[in-house]
Short mmCIF file of C-alpha atoms and ligand atoms in Angstrom, two decimals:
data_model
loop_
_atom_site.label_atom_id
_atom_site.label_comp_id
_atom_site.label_asym_id
_atom_site.label_seq_id
_atom_site.Cartn_x
_atom_site.Cartn_y
_atom_site.Cartn_z
CA MET B 4 34.78 60.36 -6.32
CA ALA B 5 37.96 58.73 -5.11
CA ALA B 6 36.42 58.68 -1.62
CA ALA B 7 33.20 57.17 -3.03
CA ILE B 8 35.21 54.44 -4.77
CA ARG B 9 37.07 53.65 -1.53
CA LEU B 10 33.75 53.61 0.33
CA SER B 11 32.25 51.18 -2.21
CA ARG B 12 34.93 48.65 -1.29
CA ARG B 13 33.23 48.08 2.06
CA ASN B 14 30.70 45.58 0.74
CA LEU B 15 32.76 43.99 -2.04
CA GLY B 16 31.97 40.30 -2.17
CA ARG B 17 28.72 40.71 -0.23
CA THR B 18 26.30 42.28 -2.72
CA ALA B 19 25.98 39.56 -5.39
CA THR B 20 24.61 39.74 -7.97
CA ASN B 21 24.77 43.52 -7.60
CA PRO B 22 28.01 45.48 -7.72
CA SER B 23 29.07 47.23 -4.53
CA VAL B 24 28.45 50.89 -5.37
CA GLY B 25 29.38 53.95 -3.34
CA THR B 26 27.49 57.26 -3.12
CA ILE B 27 28.55 60.46 -1.40
CA ILE B 28 26.22 63.46 -1.22
CA VAL B 29 27.90 66.82 -0.89
CA ARG B 30 26.41 70.28 -0.41
CA ASP B 31 27.99 73.67 -0.27
CA ASP B 32 26.15 76.41 1.63
CA GLY B 33 28.93 78.90 1.00
CA ASN B 34 31.31 77.65 3.67
CA GLY B 35 32.91 75.03 1.48
CA PRO B 36 31.71 71.52 0.55
CA MET B 37 30.26 69.33 3.29
CA ILE B 38 29.38 65.64 3.13
CA VAL B 39 25.76 65.17 4.23
CA GLY B 40 25.18 61.56 3.25
CA THR B 41 27.15 58.42 2.38
CA GLY B 42 25.92 55.06 1.23
CA VAL B 43 27.13 51.68 -0.02
CA THR B 44 25.02 49.03 -1.75
CA ALA B 45 23.68 46.99 1.16
CA ILE B 46 24.67 43.40 1.91
CA GLY B 47 22.63 41.18 -0.41
CA GLY B 48 22.42 43.91 -3.07
CA ARG B 49 19.52 46.08 -1.84
CA PRO B 50 18.93 48.85 -0.89
CA HIS B 51 21.11 50.54 -3.48
CA ALA B 52 23.85 52.98 -2.47
CA GLU B 53 21.81 56.04 -3.46
CA THR B 54 18.89 55.01 -1.22
CA GLU B 55 21.23 54.70 1.76
CA ALA B 56 22.95 58.03 1.12
CA LEU B 57 19.69 59.92 0.50
CA ALA B 58 18.20 58.52 3.71
CA GLU B 59 21.17 59.85 5.65
CA ALA B 60 21.09 63.25 3.94
CA GLY B 61 17.35 63.79 4.40
CA VAL B 62 16.33 67.35 3.52
CA LEU B 63 19.99 68.30 3.21
CA ALA B 64 19.96 66.53 -0.18
CA GLN B 65 18.04 69.52 -1.60
CA GLY B 66 20.38 71.45 -3.86
CA ALA B 67 23.24 69.01 -3.27
CA THR B 68 25.57 67.04 -5.57
CA ALA B 69 25.64 63.24 -5.59
CA TYR B 70 28.82 61.39 -6.46
CA VAL B 71 27.99 57.83 -7.59
CA THR B 72 30.52 55.18 -8.62
CA LEU B 73 27.97 53.63 -11.04
CA GLU B 74 25.32 55.25 -13.21
CA PRO B 75 22.14 55.40 -11.06
CA CYS B 76 19.64 52.71 -11.97
CA ALA B 77 16.60 53.38 -14.16
CA HIS B 78 14.54 50.25 -13.48
CA HIS B 79 11.90 49.46 -10.90
CA GLY B 80 13.16 46.94 -8.39
CA ARG B 81 12.00 46.70 -4.78
CA THR B 82 12.09 50.51 -4.85
CA PRO B 83 11.63 53.07 -7.65
CA PRO B 84 14.73 53.78 -9.78
CA CYS B 85 17.61 55.56 -8.03
CA ALA B 86 17.65 58.17 -10.83
CA ASN B 87 14.09 59.16 -9.85
CA ALA B 88 14.90 59.04 -6.15
CA LEU B 89 17.77 61.49 -6.68
CA VAL B 90 15.44 63.84 -8.57
CA SER B 91 12.70 63.64 -5.92
CA ALA B 92 15.19 64.36 -3.16
CA GLY B 93 16.17 67.60 -4.87
CA ILE B 94 19.68 66.66 -6.00
CA VAL B 95 20.75 69.24 -8.60
CA ARG B 96 23.97 67.68 -9.85
CA VAL B 97 25.05 64.05 -10.32
CA VAL B 98 28.66 63.09 -10.95
CA GLY B 99 28.96 59.47 -12.12
CA ALA B 100 31.99 57.20 -12.61
CA ALA B 101 31.42 53.85 -14.37
CA SER B 102 28.65 53.44 -16.93
CA ASP B 103 26.25 50.58 -16.18
CA PRO B 104 26.28 47.77 -18.80
CA ASP B 105 22.93 46.44 -17.47
CA PRO B 106 20.54 46.95 -20.44
CA ARG B 107 17.81 48.08 -18.00
CA VAL B 108 20.01 51.00 -17.01
CA SER B 109 22.68 51.71 -19.63
CA GLY B 110 22.30 55.42 -20.47
CA LYS B 111 18.72 55.54 -19.19
CA GLY B 112 19.71 56.53 -15.67
CA TYR B 113 21.52 59.63 -16.87
CA ALA B 114 18.68 60.38 -19.33
CA ILE B 115 16.11 60.45 -16.49
CA LEU B 116 18.31 62.86 -14.55
CA ARG B 117 18.89 65.19 -17.50
CA ALA B 118 15.21 65.18 -18.44
CA ALA B 119 14.45 66.41 -14.92
CA GLY B 120 16.94 69.25 -15.24
CA VAL B 121 19.70 67.70 -13.14
CA GLU B 122 23.23 68.55 -14.27
CA VAL B 123 25.10 65.34 -15.09
CA VAL B 124 28.84 64.72 -15.32
CA GLU B 125 29.76 61.27 -16.62
CA ARG B 126 32.83 59.03 -16.39
CA LEU B 127 34.81 60.81 -13.66
CA LEU B 128 37.41 58.18 -12.56
CA ALA B 129 35.42 55.69 -14.65
CA GLU B 130 38.31 53.27 -15.04
CA GLU B 131 39.08 53.20 -11.31
CA ALA B 132 35.43 52.56 -10.50
CA ALA B 133 35.08 49.82 -13.13
CA GLU B 134 38.20 48.18 -11.76
CA GLN B 135 36.68 48.16 -8.28
CA MET B 136 33.57 46.43 -9.63
CA ALA B 137 35.46 44.31 -12.18
CA GLY B 138 33.52 41.24 -11.07
CA TYR B 139 30.19 42.83 -11.90
CA MET B 140 31.54 44.24 -15.17
CA ASN B 141 32.90 40.86 -16.27
CA ARG B 142 29.75 39.00 -15.35
CA SER B 143 27.56 41.57 -17.17
CA LEU B 144 29.70 41.96 -20.29
CA LYS B 145 31.23 38.48 -20.71
CA LYS B 146 28.75 36.29 -18.84
CA ARG B 147 31.55 34.90 -16.70
CA PRO B 148 33.17 35.93 -13.42
CA GLU B 149 36.33 37.98 -13.16
CA VAL B 150 39.15 35.44 -12.75
CA VAL B 151 41.92 36.51 -10.39
CA LEU B 152 45.04 34.36 -10.46
CA LYS B 153 47.03 34.49 -7.23
CA LEU B 154 50.40 32.83 -6.88
CA ALA B 155 53.09 32.95 -4.18
CA LEU B 156 56.58 32.79 -5.67
CA SER B 157 59.95 32.22 -4.05
CA ALA B 158 62.80 34.55 -5.00
CA ASP B 159 63.79 32.03 -7.71
CA GLY B 160 60.28 31.85 -9.18
CA MET B 161 59.07 28.59 -7.62
CA ILE B 162 55.61 28.03 -6.13
CA GLY B 163 56.53 24.99 -4.02
CA ARG B 164 58.69 21.89 -3.82
CA LYS B 165 57.61 18.52 -5.21
CA GLY B 166 56.11 16.26 -2.54
CA ASP B 167 56.47 18.83 0.24
CA GLY B 168 52.83 19.83 0.54
CA GLN B 169 52.15 23.36 1.73
CA ILE B 170 55.38 25.25 2.37
CA SER B 171 55.33 28.87 3.39
CA ILE B 172 56.81 31.14 0.78
CA THR B 173 55.44 34.39 2.14
CA GLY B 174 55.05 35.71 5.66
CA ASP B 175 52.17 36.54 7.95
CA ALA B 176 51.25 39.95 6.56
CA ALA B 177 50.98 38.53 3.03
CA ARG B 178 48.90 35.62 4.31
CA ARG B 179 46.48 38.05 5.93
CA GLU B 180 46.26 40.01 2.68
CA VAL B 181 45.28 36.79 0.87
CA HIS B 182 42.51 36.23 3.41
CA LEU B 183 41.35 39.79 2.81
CA ILE B 184 41.25 39.16 -0.95
CA ARG B 185 39.21 36.01 -0.28
CA ALA B 186 36.76 38.03 1.79
CA GLU B 187 36.10 40.30 -1.19
CA THR B 188 35.71 37.43 -3.66
CA ASP B 189 32.70 35.23 -4.45
CA ALA B 190 34.62 31.97 -4.90
CA VAL B 191 38.08 30.44 -4.44
CA LEU B 192 39.15 27.68 -6.83
CA ILE B 193 41.90 25.03 -6.63
CA GLY B 194 42.79 21.76 -8.35
CA ILE B 195 42.47 18.36 -6.70
CA GLY B 196 46.29 18.05 -6.60
CA THR B 197 46.53 21.04 -4.27
CA ALA B 198 43.52 19.86 -2.28
CA LEU B 199 45.18 16.46 -1.61
CA GLU B 200 48.70 17.83 -0.97
CA ASP B 201 47.80 20.77 1.28
CA ASP B 202 44.40 19.84 2.74
CA PRO B 203 43.46 23.55 2.85
CA ALA B 204 40.19 24.97 4.24
CA LEU B 205 40.22 28.06 1.96
CA THR B 206 38.11 29.97 4.45
CA VAL B 207 38.67 33.50 5.74
CA ARG B 208 40.29 33.31 9.17
CA LEU B 209 40.82 36.98 9.94
CA PRO B 210 39.41 38.20 13.25
CA GLY B 211 36.01 39.74 12.57
CA LEU B 212 35.80 38.52 8.98
CA GLU B 213 35.21 34.81 9.66
CA THR B 214 31.71 34.98 8.18
CA ARG B 215 32.98 36.33 4.88
CA SER B 216 34.40 33.12 3.46
CA PRO B 217 33.76 32.73 -0.27
CA ALA B 218 32.40 29.56 -1.83
CA ARG B 219 35.12 26.97 -2.46
CA ILE B 220 35.50 25.14 -5.78
CA VAL B 221 37.67 22.10 -6.46
CA LEU B 222 38.46 20.84 -9.97
CA ASP B 223 38.22 17.12 -9.28
CA ARG B 224 37.04 15.24 -12.34
CA HIS B 225 37.31 11.73 -10.79
CA ILE B 226 36.07 12.82 -7.34
CA ARG B 227 39.22 11.98 -5.41
CA LEU B 228 38.54 14.44 -2.59
CA PRO B 229 38.31 12.39 0.63
CA GLU B 230 35.34 12.83 2.92
CA ASN B 231 37.65 13.76 5.80
CA ALA B 232 39.19 16.71 3.92
CA LYS B 233 39.10 20.06 5.73
CA LEU B 234 37.21 21.46 2.74
CA VAL B 235 34.37 18.98 3.37
CA ALA B 236 34.33 19.53 7.13
CA GLU B 237 32.89 23.02 6.72
CA ALA B 238 30.67 22.35 3.70
CA ASP B 239 27.54 22.96 5.78
CA ARG B 240 28.77 26.48 6.69
CA VAL B 241 30.68 27.57 3.55
CA PRO B 242 29.54 26.22 0.17
CA LEU B 243 31.86 23.65 -1.42
CA TYR B 244 31.46 22.83 -5.09
CA ILE B 245 33.21 20.01 -6.89
CA ALA B 246 33.61 20.21 -10.65
CA ALA B 247 33.65 16.55 -11.69
CA CYS B 248 32.97 14.77 -14.94
CA ALA B 249 29.65 13.07 -15.55
CA GLU B 250 31.27 9.61 -15.53
CA ALA B 251 32.72 10.01 -12.02
CA ASP B 252 31.74 7.41 -9.41
CA PRO B 253 28.12 8.10 -8.40
CA HIS B 254 28.63 6.50 -4.97
CA ARG B 255 31.45 8.87 -4.09
CA ARG B 256 29.34 11.71 -5.35
CA ALA B 257 26.35 10.67 -3.25
CA ALA B 258 28.53 10.26 -0.15
CA LEU B 259 29.88 13.80 -0.52
CA GLU B 260 26.45 15.20 -1.31
CA ARG B 261 25.26 13.78 2.00
CA ARG B 262 27.95 15.96 3.62
CA GLY B 263 26.54 19.04 1.90
CA VAL B 264 28.95 19.14 -1.06
CA ARG B 265 27.48 20.43 -4.33
CA PHE B 266 28.47 19.34 -7.83
CA ILE B 267 28.83 21.52 -10.93
CA GLY B 268 30.41 21.84 -14.35
CA THR B 269 30.18 18.29 -15.57
CA GLU B 270 31.05 19.26 -19.14
CA THR B 271 34.45 17.87 -20.09
CA ILE B 272 36.85 18.12 -23.00
CA ASP B 273 39.27 15.18 -23.33
CA GLY B 274 38.34 14.12 -19.82
CA ARG B 275 39.17 17.53 -18.29
CA VAL B 276 36.67 19.94 -16.82
CA ALA B 277 35.88 22.53 -19.52
CA LEU B 278 36.91 25.79 -17.87
CA PRO B 279 35.03 28.32 -20.09
CA GLU B 280 31.77 26.41 -19.54
CA LEU B 281 32.49 26.08 -15.84
CA MET B 282 33.00 29.86 -15.63
CA GLU B 283 29.63 30.38 -17.34
CA ASP B 284 28.02 28.03 -14.81
CA LEU B 285 29.53 30.02 -11.94
CA ALA B 286 28.25 33.29 -13.42
CA ALA B 287 24.82 31.71 -13.72
CA LEU B 288 25.03 30.85 -10.01
CA GLY B 289 25.54 34.57 -9.38
CA MET B 290 29.30 34.51 -8.83
CA ALA B 291 31.09 37.58 -10.18
CA SER B 292 34.65 36.85 -9.06
CA VAL B 293 36.79 33.74 -8.72
CA LEU B 294 40.18 33.58 -7.07
CA VAL B 295 42.36 30.81 -8.54
CA GLU B 296 44.70 29.71 -5.74
CA GLY B 297 46.53 26.65 -7.02
CA GLY B 298 48.38 24.78 -8.21
CA ALA B 299 50.70 25.26 -11.17
CA GLU B 300 48.67 23.10 -13.56
CA VAL B 301 45.39 24.82 -12.81
CA ALA B 302 47.01 28.25 -13.10
CA LYS B 303 48.51 27.28 -16.45
CA ALA B 304 45.18 25.96 -17.72
CA PHE B 305 43.43 29.25 -16.90
CA LEU B 306 46.26 31.24 -18.52
CA ASP B 307 46.28 29.04 -21.64
CA GLU B 308 42.52 29.45 -22.04
CA GLY B 309 42.91 33.23 -21.82
CA LEU B 310 40.50 33.25 -18.87
CA VAL B 311 42.61 35.28 -16.44
CA ASP B 312 41.60 38.92 -15.86
CA ARG B 313 43.89 39.84 -13.00
CA ILE B 314 47.21 38.42 -11.78
CA VAL B 315 48.49 38.89 -8.24
CA LEU B 316 52.00 37.64 -7.58
CA PHE B 317 53.29 37.51 -4.02
CA THR B 318 57.07 37.16 -3.91
CA GLY B 319 58.96 36.04 -0.85
CA PRO B 320 62.68 36.54 -0.06
CA GLU B 321 63.76 32.84 0.10
CA THR B 322 64.88 30.61 -2.75
CA ILE B 323 63.61 27.05 -3.18
CA GLY B 324 66.13 25.73 -5.70
CA GLU B 325 66.44 21.96 -6.27
CA GLY B 326 63.11 20.15 -6.64
CA GLY B 327 61.15 23.38 -6.98
CA ILE B 328 57.94 23.62 -8.96
CA ALA B 329 58.34 26.50 -11.40
CA SER B 330 55.56 29.08 -11.54
CA PRO B 331 53.69 29.12 -14.85
CA VAL B 332 53.97 32.91 -14.82
CA ASP B 333 56.28 35.50 -13.27
CA ALA B 334 56.87 39.23 -13.51
CA GLY B 335 58.84 38.72 -16.70
CA SER B 336 56.23 36.62 -18.49
CA ILE B 337 52.94 38.43 -17.86
CA PRO B 338 50.80 37.82 -20.99
CA ALA B 339 50.19 40.63 -23.46
CA GLY B 340 47.16 42.81 -22.75
CA PHE B 341 47.84 43.19 -19.03
CA ARG B 342 49.00 46.37 -17.38
CA LYS B 343 50.67 46.72 -13.99
CA LEU B 344 48.29 48.16 -11.46
CA ARG B 345 50.22 48.35 -8.22
CA GLU B 346 52.99 46.94 -6.11
CA THR B 347 52.64 46.67 -2.34
CA ARG B 348 55.03 45.52 0.35
CA PHE B 349 53.93 43.08 3.04
CA GLY B 350 56.81 42.77 5.45
CA GLU B 351 59.60 41.09 3.53
CA ASP B 352 57.25 40.12 0.72
CA ARG B 353 55.98 42.02 -2.27
CA ALA B 354 52.63 41.78 -4.02
CA THR B 355 52.45 42.90 -7.63
CA GLU B 356 49.15 43.15 -9.45
CA TRP B 357 48.39 43.24 -13.16
CA ILE B 358 44.97 43.75 -14.74
CA ARG B 359 43.64 43.16 -18.22
CA ASP B 360 41.53 45.87 -19.79
CA LEU B 361 37.88 44.95 -19.92
CA TYR B 362 37.10 46.35 -23.31
C1 AOF K 422 22.32 51.60 -8.37
N1 AOF K 422 22.88 51.62 -7.14
O1 AOF K 422 23.94 50.64 -5.47
C2 AOF K 422 23.56 49.37 -7.38
C3 AOF K 422 23.02 49.37 -8.68
O2 AOF K 422 18.29 43.52 -8.65
P1 AOF K 422 18.22 45.02 -8.54
O3 AOF K 422 16.85 45.57 -8.74
O4 AOF K 422 18.91 45.53 -7.31
O5 AOF K 422 19.03 45.58 -9.79
C4 AOF K 422 20.31 45.18 -10.09
C5 AOF K 422 20.94 46.21 -10.99
O6 AOF K 422 21.02 47.46 -10.31
C6 AOF K 422 22.37 45.91 -11.38
O7 AOF K 422 22.44 45.08 -12.54
C7 AOF K 422 22.90 47.28 -11.69
O8 AOF K 422 22.44 47.69 -12.95
C8 AOF K 422 22.21 48.12 -10.65
N2 AOF K 422 23.07 48.25 -9.45
N3 AOF K 422 22.42 50.52 -9.13
O9 AOF K 422 21.69 52.57 -8.79
C9 AOF K 422 23.49 50.57 -6.61
N4 AOF K 422 24.15 48.26 -6.85
ZN1 ZN K 423 19.45 51.93 -7.91
#
């Protein structure tokens, strides 16, 4: 199952609105277990992982065990339900990890299997699997995307220096890791302050992964983003959404729309973009995960609203000192309800990750 969960990671960020599921089919003819088929939910969400793995296994699926990171589906989509497909292929045992909150499936997938005489084991490494598809779980259960807050902190807990624009706090390896996280995420979000100071592109620029850039979202209630911003330059290739208030200048809006920029989330509270409603809008657009990348004010707003599901803090070795902008959160002030997931080294930097339990 651990291998199936790792396998499922392959299409993370590319299967919306489906989760990226992994399936491994194993048979044992007396010489020890042998993998005869593997599958991941295909790009775009179909075919499902089981279909892919069964196709690879062919007749070798007869009498075999299927390890699935999500309960097999029970509804008719473009193909018959995966639960039925497993039965027809002659699978005799199904080991499942996460339960599927989709009301079309929830419990029904396992029921189909059991009714056909298939042995079913549920919830093996369920938490690990749910964590891997946290975006899907959040969108299904809370009707909003999983919100991942990423911050890069200096050794003295600063995220930048006032008026200095983008300064590098972490090194190359950490930067590449951030691009990798982007590639597995549906959208990246920043505030207009960061957009004006840094002029970032927020795309994925890792060799081979250039086509996996997530949608970009800027909180910009008065539409201050200039037309010559790097974010706008690529709006025809990678979606760019601006969350502005309804009263914002319609001419500026029209000018940006002509460049391919889209507008969303016009609901405001005290003149600010209403974040819970914006998150619901993003979920309605099919987005299951959002990476909040800056700056301090935006990060604080998401934390204050209790909207953050995962926190990733990159910490570099240098101090910033005088004139530094303090991070709204550090290792010592992680909100209640989060648990530490892992700590990884990237050269001289460290990435620490905390996650909030879904239920
Ligand atoms: C599986 N295997 O690999 C995935 C599943 O739009 P559809 O018809 O593809 O259905 C979407 C639902 O299918 C989704 O909400 C979830 O319940 C399930 N995803 N199921 O058996 C898979 N990705
Ligand atoms: Zn299915």
